Structures are given as structure tokens and as C-alpha cells.
């Protein structure tokens, strides 16, 4: 969107306008084009006024670099002439009113940036809740001016309770405000029932977690005499300080004002000066005594209020009060907002539109079969192909439904999931992926997740089941040494390895993993700085002339480090950036085999549901390397077939007559975990370790990295977790894969994958839709999905 921002507090100032710079930055970071036209000084309590007969003169403000409220760099520089080129961010300041700034911003500047889609007035330095504040507010006055010009407008105000402003809370309020603004714009009524919205955001901790409510405007009145105080001719305080005092809430530094008294009987008019000094006690009392549902009460409770208005001093119709305004899921920094609690749907007779287009010919029929086997077949209206669309975001789910309220199951590739529709229909739409889960599926984020959680939980199972990692970023091989400045453990280990007494067999060996690679790309072993530098030098030599096709994206899906996905033969630019290095697990647990033992890892299928239950599928797989295992010093670092167990690296044997057509057999590389030649106690112990580590890992992602893992109440997701067992029988987590490659199981183990999807349907699909009369699972299958974590994150 192209957004015009104005306010009634003037340009950035720690004393009178501490919020506008931060909001503008957050709007820009959200991808919007932001043009700014502000009064050149504070113009509070001026309403929708214009200064008739005065010539307005603009000046040009260039904002500073630091946008945190109260810091000197937040104040930029003001110039009497505009910058000669357009490559400088420049705001327009007008020596007029907020309403005049809207007129001038709409019609006399910024036309070269395209039509303006929305006018945002604020964030005001203080609340504009209740009628007394709103009727005089310059913030609302600017939004009203935009509305009568035919523009959509939002008046945004930050309600504070103390002037000791916390920059962290202000940043949080700005992030929250951007989400509210975007959601309001996307859902703007098409019937002209609303001209503008008044939004009040309280500056409190957890403002992003607290509810956002539709609220009526409280009708209140001045009831305690004059709002002006007599002062000496030279009296009067600083306007900014007075405004801040007035805007504080109950219990603030200036909650009550006493009017100056007068004595004696005047014989005539006495020359007096007057200062604006409203007594707010009665206003605060009107909020305290009011019932629920109004804007003043909502803000007092620490919630964000939204009041729809018409540009005729009337609130929009629609009985909005006391209803929650449901925001879409968070995209960037901060925690996921609570969505409404889903109510169980017991209407077993109504059908469910199931869009099952998994884009995998191996697993697609298994998903359909699993749904059918649980007795869901006659309750599903199945769609197995997505309509063609030229939109990069994939098809709209709404276009595939008879009505928007149709109960809907969507199981598709990540890129095709309509998350926007799911967010707006949390009670009726279930999707097969969380929108944000990079805290687990990107190796460098996974490392940070474990570090943060273990630091706060010293006895955590993750300390025992995840190798310590050194995460670092490298753009070019020549900067490798600089990138390792803070990788203290790694540098010390390599220095010890380079000592004269160290031999290859006594060195500490490390394994290098690109943070976003797949199919085993870029995984190498090293023990010294020279070996590590040689790896990066080799990649640099292989790097193509243009990296246009390998740029790093911001999405959560394709190209984000799914360890089972497709990839090229070289490390692309996006891969040659984020890395983790971990101590190499040697020796691994080896099983007797001919001609020599091969290394293996355990593939564990995991189901995460809602916010948040985690199940481990009991029937795990053992994936073996293609060549007999050798110690790291016994082979070249690039000879990966003996120490990497990714089945995608191996040539599968020809299909057997019992396998499906053209499917590779995995008999020599994939085995059932519970069939391994180990005693039952050892197998049980390994499984218990995996369950403990998996359960705590998902809780760690949700609690320690909530920005990068957000468990939605109307979503589930299947993951493939890889564990390596060392010679002592200790399980170590290797990585987490989203959308795991099920076909690595081969035709022989097809039933195992189908059983997992039956468990997914039983634990995720059936409970969400509350389907009654579904046939029980096959005898003995109920225990296959082992619940390893059940935490209430407030998102159910």
C-alpha cells in the first residue's frame, strides 16, 4: 500500500512526538510505501480545524537513523528547501493543522509515488478514547479530513500510563499497530458503512498478546467546571509537558488538577491570562463507572480498542462492541496473538471440503487411503488438484469453496496453503502446516533455539541430546576468519588440533552444515583452520558468475533447508551464508553386517498439532550409509558416502516385483527401527531418549523462539527428525525436516507411512472437526502415536 502518515504532535521529538518515527519504520519494513506530511510543531486538541487566511509554508525533514523513542538520534534535520534528488528520505512539515497536512499531503506532494491507499493519523502521544478526547483530537481531525476527501483513514493513538516510556514496549506497540492497520484495510466494508477507524493501543507489556476489541466510544462530558486555569500574565507551562500530563491515565503523574481559586468581588473585568488545565478526574471516573465494551474501559484493561466511525460524528452501525477483532498470524518479530478458541463441531452430517493435493505421487494416495480407512470418506468432499493460477501465492482457497464458512481441510505443499484464509476462519479451516517454523527447520535457527532454551533450563534434555553448535555467517571465503571471531570453542579446538603433538586420530573432528542446504549438500568434515578454509575456497571456485537464481528468500517453504528436498550440485549463494559447526559424533553405533558395518541414523516422524501437542510415531526407520563406515581421518573430507546416511545420495536397487511401478527399493538402505539386531531394552531406551528430546525441542521453539515458531490453533504439521546414536547408545538430534520425503521408505514400507497418516488423521483432523461416528482405528494401532508434549501456549 501507499500510506500517507500524519499526526497532531509534529516531527519526531522525545518530549512531544516520540512514536511516529518508529511507526513509519515498521510500516516500511512491512513493505508499504510511506509518505509523511506532519505539522511543523505540536497541534494537539485542535480537531479538524484549518487556519483561514494564513499562507502555509512547508519545510523538509530528514529523519535520523535511530528511531527508539527518547534517543537523540531519533531527531533528524529540518531544511528550508527540499533535497535535489529523490534518494533521500524526506518528510514534509507544514505550519498548519493536522487536517491541513492531510489536504496538502493528498493533493500537493507525493503524486509521483502513485495513488494513496490509506491515511494513518498518529500514533498520537496519548489516548483518544471516549467522546471528550475524540471530539477535540487533532489525530481524529486529520483522519476525518481524509474521510471527507474520500480516503480510507485510521486514527491511531497510543495510551500511556506513565511518561517513563519503554522503547521495547513502543516497538511492540508499533508492530501490533501495523498488523491492525493492515487487517482493517483488507477487511474494509464495501457498503460505505465505515469512513474511518479510531484505534487506541495501550503501551503495556504483552500488548501484542492482549486482545484487540471492537469498542463503542464512551459518551462522557465535562462536569467539573472550566477547563482553563487563571495564571499570571507571564505564566504558562511548556505545551508539550502539559499535553503529556493531560494524556496520562488514572494513577499517572497528573491524575488530578485543582482549579485556582479567586477571592474578592471584582468591580469590573479584570485582565487575566488563562492556561489549558482540564480536570480529568470526572473523565477517569466516567470510564471506571462504565460498563464493558467501550473504548475507555477496553484501554484501561490493557487491550487495543477499535471504534468504526462515520465522518458525521456518528459511530458506524453494526453492534461491534465487546467482540474481538481477530488479527491474522504474526509475520515478523513478536509473539503470535491468541486466536479465538475453536468450538467443537458436532454436525456429523455436514461434509468437509478436503483439498488434498500433496504434490507427491508416493504419499498422496496414502493420505487419501488413511482418511478413508478411518471412516471419513463419506464425510469428505475431496479435491485432489489445485486450479491453475498465475498468482505466485497459489490459488485462493475461498474460490474452491461453496461458501466461506464451509468446513475445510487443506493438505497441500507449503507454497499453496492459503494462510490468510485460514487465519480469518480459525474455527472451520484446518491446514497442514504452521506459517512460521524456521526455529526448527533451519539449522542455524535450530542451534539458536537450543542455546536459548538450554541457557534458561540447565537440566534440559536438549543439553544431552543436541551437540553444541557454533553458528556463523560467511558471504565470501576470504572473510571466513572474521566470521569465526566469536566462535570461541571452535577456534580453540582447531588451535589444539594444529599443535605439533596432535595426530589425525587424536584431533577433535567437526562437521560443517550449511544452514539452508538440503540433500546432504555442503556437509563436510574438518579439524583444522586450513581444512575449513580449503572447503570454502573450493566452493568459491565452483560458485557461478551470477547468483540470481540462488538468492535467499524470506519464505518458510521451498528452499528453507528441508533435508529431504531437491537441490543442485553446488552450494548456492543462499547456502554460502549461514553455517553451523558441531563436534562430529565418533564412533557411531554400528551394527554387524557384511562386508563391513555401515553408519545409520534414525528417521522419526513427528506430528505437531495446534498450540501445542506433539506426537512421535512409534514406527521409526533406520537409514544406512551407502559405504562401510570409516573414521574421519581415514578418508578424504569430500568422500561423504561412508559418513552421510541421506538416502537421496544413494543409488537404490532396482524395484522388486512387489514394488509399485518405477519405485526404487530401499531394502539395503532403509530398515524398520524395531527390527534392528539390538536387544529390546536398548531399543526401548533409544526410543525413550528420542521422545524426551523431541517433546522438549518443540516446547523450546515455541517458548524460547516465539518469533520464529508460531503454533497456530487451526494447523498441524508433520516433521521428519533425524537422530544419530553413538557407540554408547546415546541419541543425538541431527536436524528437523519439514515436509519429509516419505518415498525414501520404498514400496516395502508403504504400510508404515500410511499408518502414520492414519495417526495424523486420528489425532489432528478428527478432533478439529469433531466428526462423530468415525470408525475406531485398527486394533493395536492407537498406541502408535506417542504423545510426548502437551503444553498450552494460549493458542488453542
Tab-separated table of C-alpha atoms in Angstrom, residues 245-400:
chain	number	residue	atom	x	y	z
A	245	UNK	CA	0.231	15.377	31.752
A	246	UNK	CA	-3.272	15.557	30.337
A	247	UNK	CA	-2.850	12.334	28.365
A	248	UNK	CA	-1.729	10.193	31.288
A	249	UNK	CA	-4.257	7.697	32.534
A	250	UNK	CA	-5.648	7.234	36.027
A	251	UNK	CA	-2.856	6.902	38.545
A	252	UNK	CA	-0.420	8.839	36.360
A	253	UNK	CA	1.739	11.769	37.390
A	254	UNK	CA	-1.040	14.344	36.812
A	255	UNK	CA	-4.211	12.472	37.581
A	256	UNK	CA	-5.994	15.282	39.388
A	257	UNK	CA	-5.838	19.022	38.870
A	258	UNK	CA	-7.231	21.639	41.261
A	259	UNK	CA	-8.513	24.854	39.833
A	260	UNK	CA	-7.066	28.092	41.152
A	261	UNK	CA	-9.470	29.882	43.398
A	262	UNK	CA	-10.429	33.527	43.276
A	263	UNK	CA	-11.104	35.892	46.180
A	264	UNK	CA	-12.929	39.158	46.419
A	265	UNK	CA	-15.633	40.717	44.262
A	266	UNK	CA	-14.421	42.348	41.070
A	267	UNK	CA	-15.830	45.790	40.266
A	268	UNK	CA	-15.341	45.168	36.581
A	269	UNK	CA	-13.464	42.991	34.203
A	270	UNK	CA	-10.033	42.086	35.447
A	271	UNK	CA	-7.313	41.441	32.917
A	272	UNK	CA	-6.432	37.763	33.124
A	273	UNK	CA	-4.462	35.098	31.326
A	274	UNK	CA	-5.684	31.529	31.072
A	275	UNK	CA	-3.951	28.192	30.744
A	276	UNK	CA	-5.495	24.970	29.414
A	277	UNK	CA	-5.808	22.817	32.529
A	278	UNK	CA	-8.705	20.349	32.257
A	279	UNK	CA	-9.719	18.438	35.357
A	280	UNK	CA	-9.659	14.809	34.308
A	281	UNK	CA	-10.931	13.212	37.497
A	282	UNK	CA	-14.510	13.093	36.243
A	283	UNK	CA	-13.409	11.708	32.870
A	284	UNK	CA	-11.484	8.920	34.535
A	285	UNK	CA	-14.435	8.289	36.838
A	286	UNK	CA	-16.755	8.011	33.848
A	287	UNK	CA	-14.538	5.215	32.500
A	288	UNK	CA	-14.363	3.454	35.863
A	289	UNK	CA	-18.141	3.542	36.271
A	290	UNK	CA	-18.956	2.497	32.721
A	291	UNK	CA	-19.916	-0.987	31.666
A	292	UNK	CA	-17.793	-3.216	29.435
A	293	UNK	CA	-17.458	-2.712	25.717
A	294	UNK	CA	-16.469	0.953	25.388
A	295	UNK	CA	-13.126	2.269	24.216
A	296	UNK	CA	-12.094	3.838	27.527
A	297	UNK	CA	-12.761	0.667	29.511
A	298	UNK	CA	-11.060	-1.501	26.895
A	299	UNK	CA	-7.855	0.547	27.011
A	300	UNK	CA	-7.911	0.642	30.812
A	301	UNK	CA	-7.899	-3.189	30.722
A	302	UNK	CA	-4.737	-3.175	28.593
A	303	UNK	CA	-6.490	-4.166	25.365
A	304	UNK	CA	-6.481	-2.448	22.000
A	305	UNK	CA	-9.783	-0.779	21.050
A	306	UNK	CA	-11.129	-0.269	17.520
A	307	UNK	CA	-14.095	2.080	17.006
A	308	UNK	CA	-15.606	2.325	13.498
A	309	UNK	CA	-16.850	5.834	12.685
A	310	UNK	CA	-18.717	7.770	10.057
A	311	UNK	CA	-17.490	11.236	9.108
A	312	UNK	CA	-20.619	12.811	10.607
A	313	UNK	CA	-19.891	12.451	14.324
A	314	UNK	CA	-21.699	9.118	14.448
A	315	UNK	CA	-20.359	5.697	15.248
A	316	UNK	CA	-20.766	3.172	12.461
A	317	UNK	CA	-23.602	0.696	12.863
A	318	UNK	CA	-23.020	-2.994	13.455
A	319	UNK	CA	-23.034	-3.771	17.207
A	320	UNK	CA	-19.284	-4.223	17.237
A	321	UNK	CA	-18.864	-3.632	20.939
A	322	UNK	CA	-17.407	-6.420	23.110
A	323	UNK	CA	-16.458	-8.545	20.099
A	324	UNK	CA	-12.852	-9.443	19.442
A	325	UNK	CA	-11.167	-8.222	16.278
A	326	UNK	CA	-9.257	-11.292	15.103
A	327	UNK	CA	-5.872	-10.436	13.613
A	328	UNK	CA	-4.010	-12.599	11.056
A	329	UNK	CA	-0.970	-14.565	12.265
A	330	UNK	CA	2.217	-12.681	13.081
A	331	UNK	CA	4.796	-12.494	10.286
A	332	UNK	CA	7.794	-10.799	11.904
A	333	UNK	CA	9.121	-10.041	15.333
A	334	UNK	CA	6.948	-10.690	18.418
A	335	UNK	CA	4.620	-13.409	19.678
A	336	UNK	CA	1.599	-14.917	17.963
A	337	UNK	CA	-1.699	-13.300	19.096
A	338	UNK	CA	-4.330	-15.514	20.630
A	339	UNK	CA	-6.955	-16.596	18.148
A	340	UNK	CA	-10.466	-17.474	19.290
A	341	UNK	CA	-10.935	-20.834	20.959
A	342	UNK	CA	-12.350	-23.308	18.496
A	343	UNK	CA	-15.692	-24.823	19.421
A	344	UNK	CA	-16.241	-28.450	18.624
A	345	UNK	CA	-18.459	-29.017	15.596
A	346	UNK	CA	-20.704	-31.992	16.220
A	347	UNK	CA	-22.631	-31.805	12.982
A	348	UNK	CA	-21.530	-35.152	11.618
A	349	UNK	CA	-23.891	-34.971	8.692
A	350	UNK	CA	-22.340	-31.940	7.035
A	351	UNK	CA	-19.493	-32.563	4.622
A	352	UNK	CA	-15.950	-31.289	4.831
A	353	UNK	CA	-14.275	-29.894	1.735
A	354	UNK	CA	-10.900	-31.677	1.744
A	355	UNK	CA	-8.316	-30.163	-0.600
A	356	UNK	CA	-5.707	-32.947	-0.667
A	357	UNK	CA	-3.101	-32.115	-3.321
A	358	UNK	CA	0.189	-33.050	-1.651
A	359	UNK	CA	2.179	-32.934	-4.902
A	360	UNK	CA	3.885	-36.262	-4.163
A	361	UNK	CA	2.692	-39.322	-6.127
A	362	UNK	CA	4.050	-41.658	-3.425
A	363	UNK	CA	2.301	-40.164	-0.409
A	364	UNK	CA	-0.830	-38.632	-1.993
A	365	UNK	CA	-2.750	-41.938	-2.293
A	366	UNK	CA	-1.597	-42.938	1.188
A	367	UNK	CA	-3.114	-39.781	2.688
A	368	UNK	CA	-6.409	-40.405	0.905
A	369	UNK	CA	-6.369	-44.044	1.976
A	370	UNK	CA	-5.679	-43.070	5.586
A	371	UNK	CA	-8.641	-40.685	5.635
A	372	UNK	CA	-10.859	-43.325	4.067
A	373	UNK	CA	-9.779	-46.073	6.484
A	374	UNK	CA	-10.949	-44.058	9.499
A	375	UNK	CA	-14.443	-43.819	8.111
A	376	UNK	CA	-14.067	-40.210	6.981
A	377	UNK	CA	-14.619	-40.994	3.323
A	378	UNK	CA	-18.368	-40.318	3.236
A	379	UNK	CA	-17.878	-37.064	5.159
A	380	UNK	CA	-15.271	-35.604	2.816
A	381	UNK	CA	-15.819	-33.752	-0.415
A	382	UNK	CA	-12.329	-34.354	-1.803
A	383	UNK	CA	-10.488	-32.098	-4.260
A	384	UNK	CA	-7.179	-33.586	-5.439
A	385	UNK	CA	-5.980	-30.955	-7.921
A	386	UNK	CA	-5.381	-27.262	-7.388
A	387	UNK	CA	-6.724	-24.899	-10.046
A	388	UNK	CA	-4.154	-23.292	-12.301
A	389	UNK	CA	-3.380	-19.681	-11.421
A	390	UNK	CA	-0.843	-17.120	-12.460
A	391	UNK	CA	-0.568	-15.882	-8.886
A	392	UNK	CA	2.734	-16.728	-7.211
A	393	UNK	CA	0.880	-17.064	-3.902
A	394	UNK	CA	-1.082	-20.043	-5.186
A	395	UNK	CA	-4.829	-20.479	-5.586
A	396	UNK	CA	-7.299	-18.798	-3.286
A	397	UNK	CA	-8.962	-21.322	-1.014
A	398	UNK	CA	-12.148	-19.255	-0.963
A	399	UNK	CA	-12.519	-19.779	-4.726
A	400	UNK	CA	-12.637	-23.556	-4.148
